[in-house]
Amino acid sequence: MITKKDYDAMLIERHGQQVFDTLAKAHVGIAGLGGLGSNIAMMLARSGVGHLLLIDFDRVEPSNLNRQHYMVSHLGIPKSEALKDLILQANPFIHLDTRCMRITGENAPKLFKDCDLVCEAFDKPEAKAELVNSLLENCPGLPILSGSGMAGYGSSNTIRTEKVMKNLYLCGDRVSDIESVGTLMAPRVQICAAHEANMALRLLLGITEV
Amino acid sequence: MKVNGEIVTLTEPVSLKEFLEKSGYSTGRIAVERNGDIVPKQTYDAIMLTEADTLEIVHFVGGG
């Protein structure tokens, strides 16, 4: 077993005291815990982000196993619970607030009001647009990171991070959708998730350029 | 007018809603920033565009 003191010492040795302290007090919201959200959450937890709010209404099913972080043992249980199980194996000392519920444009501002930033990690384009519009309208100053365009197995190098609006950062190739490409595969979904996670870390550490 | 960094010339008075529809955007899948501020969806119809406007239109695609 590892103690909190040992775990913190490991992170401080890696990151330095200042980065450790900043990340440890950070609150990040993740909306949707599928291919993007489950991977973003794991990366931020391993990086030492202190508080994660994880929300998804869905349960783990076999079609998730090709790209989402879940295991066969999680089939049938809520993604929020499965992800909690996985994260605590990698970082037992993180503060997790997990909710199994549907996020709407209406409830999103209240759900995410205490977050330093929010990662949009939905699947459907209408849901992405509804969440992003709601947060940009109702939560001035709250940075939003969104994923758009990561289907298929096209070049890794077309996936990028762009600051497209005052408080909106977009990660993806912006065109490859499930409807036209027909498939979602682990590598490009995880590349896109990593773009969101890295931009989240940069923003938390005070860097706003992409 | 500037749209996503490109110069667009307006030939007739047009609302934001009409402009988006004519440009082929599906309004349920986008977010629009006008002159640095997010535009609430229920106001698309009431906003008349001018040559001085700068629009950023983000179109979301599925998958995640």
Coordinates of C-alpha atoms in Angstrom, one line a residue:
Chain A
M1 CA 0.0 0.0 0.0
I2 CA 1.0 3.6 -0.5
T3 CA 0.3 6.4 1.9
K4 CA -0.9 9.9 0.9
K5 CA 2.5 11.3 2.1
D6 CA 4.4 9.0 -0.2
Y7 CA 2.0 9.6 -3.1
D8 CA 2.3 13.4 -2.7
A9 CA 6.1 13.1 -2.5
M10 CA 6.2 11.2 -5.7
L11 CA 4.1 13.9 -7.5
I12 CA 6.2 16.7 -6.0
E13 CA 9.4 15.1 -7.1
R14 CA 8.0 14.8 -10.6
H15 CA 6.3 18.2 -11.0
G16 CA 7.8 20.5 -8.4
Q17 CA 6.0 21.9 -5.4
Q18 CA 4.3 24.8 -7.2
V19 CA 2.7 22.7 -9.9
F20 CA 1.7 20.1 -7.3
D21 CA 0.1 22.7 -5.1
T22 CA -1.8 24.4 -8.0
L23 CA -3.1 21.1 -9.4
A24 CA -4.0 19.7 -5.9
K25 CA -6.4 22.5 -5.3
A26 CA -8.0 22.5 -8.8
H27 CA -11.6 21.4 -9.5
V28 CA -12.3 20.0 -13.0
G29 CA -15.7 19.0 -14.3
I30 CA -16.0 16.3 -16.9
A31 CA -19.3 16.1 -18.8
G32 CA -19.8 12.6 -20.3
L33 CA -17.6 9.6 -19.3
G34 CA -17.3 7.8 -22.6
G35 CA -14.2 7.6 -24.8
L36 CA -13.2 11.1 -24.2
G37 CA -14.3 11.6 -20.6
S38 CA -13.0 8.3 -19.1
N39 CA -9.6 8.9 -20.6
I40 CA -9.5 12.6 -19.7
A41 CA -10.4 11.8 -16.1
M42 CA -7.7 9.1 -15.8
M43 CA -5.0 11.5 -17.2
L44 CA -6.0 14.3 -14.9
A45 CA -6.2 12.0 -11.9
R46 CA -2.7 10.7 -12.6
S47 CA -1.4 14.2 -13.0
G48 CA -2.5 15.1 -9.5
V49 CA -5.6 17.3 -10.1
G50 CA -7.2 17.3 -6.7
H51 CA -10.9 17.4 -7.4
L52 CA -12.9 15.8 -10.2
L53 CA -16.6 16.1 -10.8
L54 CA -17.6 13.2 -13.1
I55 CA -21.1 13.0 -14.6
D56 CA -22.7 10.5 -17.0
F57 CA -26.2 8.9 -17.1
D58 CA -25.1 5.8 -18.8
R59 CA -23.9 2.3 -17.9
V60 CA -20.9 0.4 -19.3
E61 CA -21.8 -1.8 -22.2
P62 CA -19.8 -4.1 -24.5
S63 CA -19.7 -1.5 -27.3
N64 CA -17.7 0.8 -25.0
L65 CA -14.7 -1.6 -24.6
N66 CA -13.0 -0.7 -27.9
R67 CA -12.1 2.8 -26.7
Q68 CA -13.4 3.7 -23.3
H69 CA -11.3 3.0 -20.2
Y70 CA -13.6 0.4 -18.8
M71 CA -13.0 -3.3 -18.2
V72 CA -15.2 -6.4 -18.7
S73 CA -15.7 -6.4 -15.0
H74 CA -17.5 -3.1 -15.2
L75 CA -20.2 -4.2 -17.7
G76 CA -23.7 -3.2 -16.5
I77 CA -22.7 -0.7 -13.9
P78 CA -22.9 3.1 -14.1
K79 CA -19.9 4.7 -15.9
S80 CA -19.6 7.1 -13.0
E81 CA -19.1 4.2 -10.6
A82 CA -16.8 2.2 -12.9
L83 CA -14.6 5.2 -13.5
K84 CA -14.4 5.9 -9.8
D85 CA -13.2 2.4 -9.3
L86 CA -10.5 2.8 -12.0
I87 CA -9.3 6.2 -10.8
L88 CA -9.0 5.2 -7.2
Q89 CA -6.7 2.4 -8.3
A90 CA -4.4 4.9 -9.9
N91 CA -4.8 7.8 -7.4
P92 CA -6.4 6.7 -4.1
F93 CA -6.2 10.2 -2.6
I94 CA -8.1 12.3 -5.2
H95 CA -11.4 13.8 -4.3
L96 CA -14.1 12.5 -6.6
D97 CA -17.7 13.7 -6.9
T98 CA -19.5 11.2 -9.2
R99 CA -23.0 11.5 -10.4
C100 CA -25.1 9.2 -12.5
M101 CA -27.5 11.6 -14.2
R102 CA -28.3 13.3 -17.5
I103 CA -26.7 16.7 -18.1
T104 CA -28.8 19.3 -19.9
G105 CA -28.4 22.9 -20.9
E106 CA -30.7 23.7 -18.1
N107 CA -28.9 22.0 -15.2
A108 CA -25.3 22.4 -16.4
P109 CA -24.6 25.9 -15.1
K110 CA -25.5 24.8 -11.6
L111 CA -23.8 21.5 -11.8
F112 CA -20.4 23.0 -12.9
K113 CA -20.5 26.4 -11.1
D114 CA -17.7 25.5 -8.7
C115 CA -15.3 24.1 -11.3
D116 CA -12.2 25.9 -12.5
L117 CA -12.9 24.5 -16.0
V118 CA -15.1 22.0 -17.7
C119 CA -14.2 19.3 -20.3
E120 CA -17.1 18.6 -22.7
A121 CA -16.9 14.9 -23.5
F122 CA -20.2 14.0 -25.0
D123 CA -20.8 11.8 -28.1
K124 CA -23.7 13.5 -29.9
P125 CA -23.1 16.9 -31.6
E126 CA -26.4 18.3 -30.4
A127 CA -25.5 17.5 -26.8
K128 CA -22.1 19.1 -27.3
A129 CA -23.6 22.2 -28.7
E130 CA -26.3 22.4 -26.0
L131 CA -23.8 22.1 -23.2
V132 CA -21.2 24.5 -24.7
N133 CA -23.9 27.2 -25.4
S134 CA -25.3 26.9 -22.0
L135 CA -22.0 27.2 -20.1
L136 CA -20.7 30.0 -22.3
E137 CA -24.0 32.0 -21.8
N138 CA -24.5 31.4 -18.1
C139 CA -21.0 30.9 -16.7
P140 CA -18.9 33.9 -17.8
G141 CA -15.2 33.4 -17.3
L142 CA -15.5 29.6 -17.1
P143 CA -13.1 28.0 -19.6
I144 CA -14.7 25.1 -21.7
L145 CA -12.7 22.4 -23.5
S146 CA -14.6 20.5 -26.1
G147 CA -13.8 17.6 -28.4
S148 CA -15.0 17.6 -32.0
G149 CA -13.7 15.3 -34.8
M150 CA -11.8 12.2 -33.7
A151 CA -13.6 9.3 -35.5
G152 CA -11.8 6.7 -37.6
Y153 CA -8.1 6.0 -38.1
G154 CA -7.0 9.0 -40.2
S155 CA -3.7 10.8 -39.5
S156 CA -3.0 11.5 -35.8
N157 CA -1.5 14.8 -36.9
T158 CA -4.8 16.4 -37.9
I159 CA -6.0 16.4 -34.3
R160 CA -5.2 19.8 -32.7
T161 CA -6.2 22.2 -30.0
E162 CA -7.5 25.6 -31.0
K163 CA -8.8 28.5 -29.0
V164 CA -11.9 29.3 -31.0
M165 CA -13.8 31.6 -28.7
K166 CA -13.1 33.8 -25.7
N167 CA -13.7 30.8 -23.3
L168 CA -13.8 27.9 -25.7
Y169 CA -11.0 25.6 -26.6
L170 CA -11.7 23.0 -29.3
C171 CA -9.8 19.7 -29.7
G172 CA -10.1 17.4 -32.6
D173 CA -9.8 17.6 -36.4
R174 CA -13.3 19.3 -36.5
V175 CA -14.6 17.1 -39.4
S176 CA -14.2 13.4 -38.7
D177 CA -17.6 12.4 -37.2
I178 CA -19.1 9.0 -36.5
E179 CA -21.8 9.6 -39.1
S180 CA -19.4 10.0 -42.1
V181 CA -16.4 7.9 -40.9
G182 CA -18.5 5.1 -39.4
T183 CA -16.2 4.1 -36.6
L184 CA -14.6 5.3 -33.4
M185 CA -11.2 3.8 -32.4
A186 CA -9.2 4.0 -29.3
P187 CA -6.1 5.8 -30.6
R188 CA -7.7 8.9 -32.1
V189 CA -10.2 9.2 -29.3
Q190 CA -7.4 9.0 -26.8
I191 CA -5.3 11.5 -28.8
C192 CA -8.2 13.9 -28.6
A193 CA -8.8 13.2 -24.9
A194 CA -5.1 13.9 -24.3
H195 CA -5.4 17.3 -26.1
E196 CA -8.3 18.2 -23.8
A197 CA -6.4 16.9 -20.7
N198 CA -3.2 18.8 -21.6
M199 CA -5.0 22.0 -22.3
A200 CA -6.8 21.6 -19.0
L201 CA -3.5 21.3 -17.2
R202 CA -2.1 24.3 -19.1
L203 CA -5.1 26.5 -18.1
L204 CA -4.9 25.4 -14.5
L205 CA -1.3 26.4 -14.5
G206 CA -2.1 29.8 -15.9
I207 CA -1.2 29.2 -19.6
T208 CA -3.9 30.3 -22.0
E209 CA -2.2 29.8 -25.3
V210 CA -2.8 26.5 -27.0
Chain B
M1 CA -18.1 41.0 -42.3
K2 CA -15.6 38.5 -41.0
V3 CA -16.7 34.9 -40.5
N4 CA -14.2 32.4 -39.0
G5 CA -11.4 34.6 -40.2
E6 CA -12.6 35.0 -43.8
I7 CA -14.1 38.2 -45.3
V8 CA -17.7 37.8 -46.3
T9 CA -19.6 40.5 -48.1
L10 CA -23.3 41.0 -47.2
T11 CA -25.4 41.8 -50.3
E12 CA -28.7 42.3 -48.5
P13 CA -29.9 42.8 -44.9
V14 CA -29.9 39.4 -43.3
S15 CA -30.5 38.0 -39.8
L16 CA -28.0 35.8 -38.1
K17 CA -30.5 32.9 -38.3
E18 CA -31.0 33.4 -42.1
F19 CA -27.2 33.7 -42.6
L20 CA -26.6 30.4 -40.8
E21 CA -29.3 28.6 -42.7
K22 CA -28.1 29.9 -46.1
S23 CA -24.5 28.9 -45.1
G24 CA -25.7 25.3 -44.5
Y25 CA -25.3 25.2 -40.7
S26 CA -27.5 23.0 -38.6
T27 CA -28.4 25.4 -35.7
G28 CA -28.7 22.5 -33.2
R29 CA -25.0 21.7 -33.7
I30 CA -23.3 25.0 -33.4
A31 CA -22.2 27.8 -31.1
V32 CA -21.8 31.4 -32.4
E33 CA -19.7 34.2 -31.0
R34 CA -20.4 37.7 -32.3
N35 CA -17.9 40.4 -31.7
G36 CA -16.4 38.4 -28.8
D37 CA -19.6 37.4 -27.1
I38 CA -21.5 34.2 -27.2
V39 CA -24.9 34.6 -28.9
P40 CA -27.9 33.0 -27.1
K41 CA -29.7 30.7 -29.5
Q42 CA -33.1 32.3 -29.0
T43 CA -31.7 35.6 -30.3
Y44 CA -30.4 34.3 -33.7
D45 CA -33.6 35.5 -35.4
A46 CA -33.6 39.0 -34.0
I47 CA -29.9 39.8 -34.7
M48 CA -29.4 41.7 -38.0
L49 CA -25.8 41.3 -39.3
T50 CA -23.7 44.3 -40.3
E51 CA -20.4 44.7 -42.3
A52 CA -18.7 45.5 -39.0
D53 CA -19.5 42.1 -37.4
T54 CA -17.0 39.4 -36.6
L55 CA -18.5 36.0 -36.3
E56 CA -16.9 32.8 -35.0
I57 CA -19.1 29.8 -35.8
V58 CA -18.2 26.4 -34.2
H59 CA -19.8 23.4 -35.7
F60 CA -19.7 20.3 -33.6
V61 CA -19.3 16.8 -35.1
G62 CA -20.3 13.5 -33.3
G63 CA -18.0 11.1 -31.5
G64 CA -16.5 10.9 -28.1

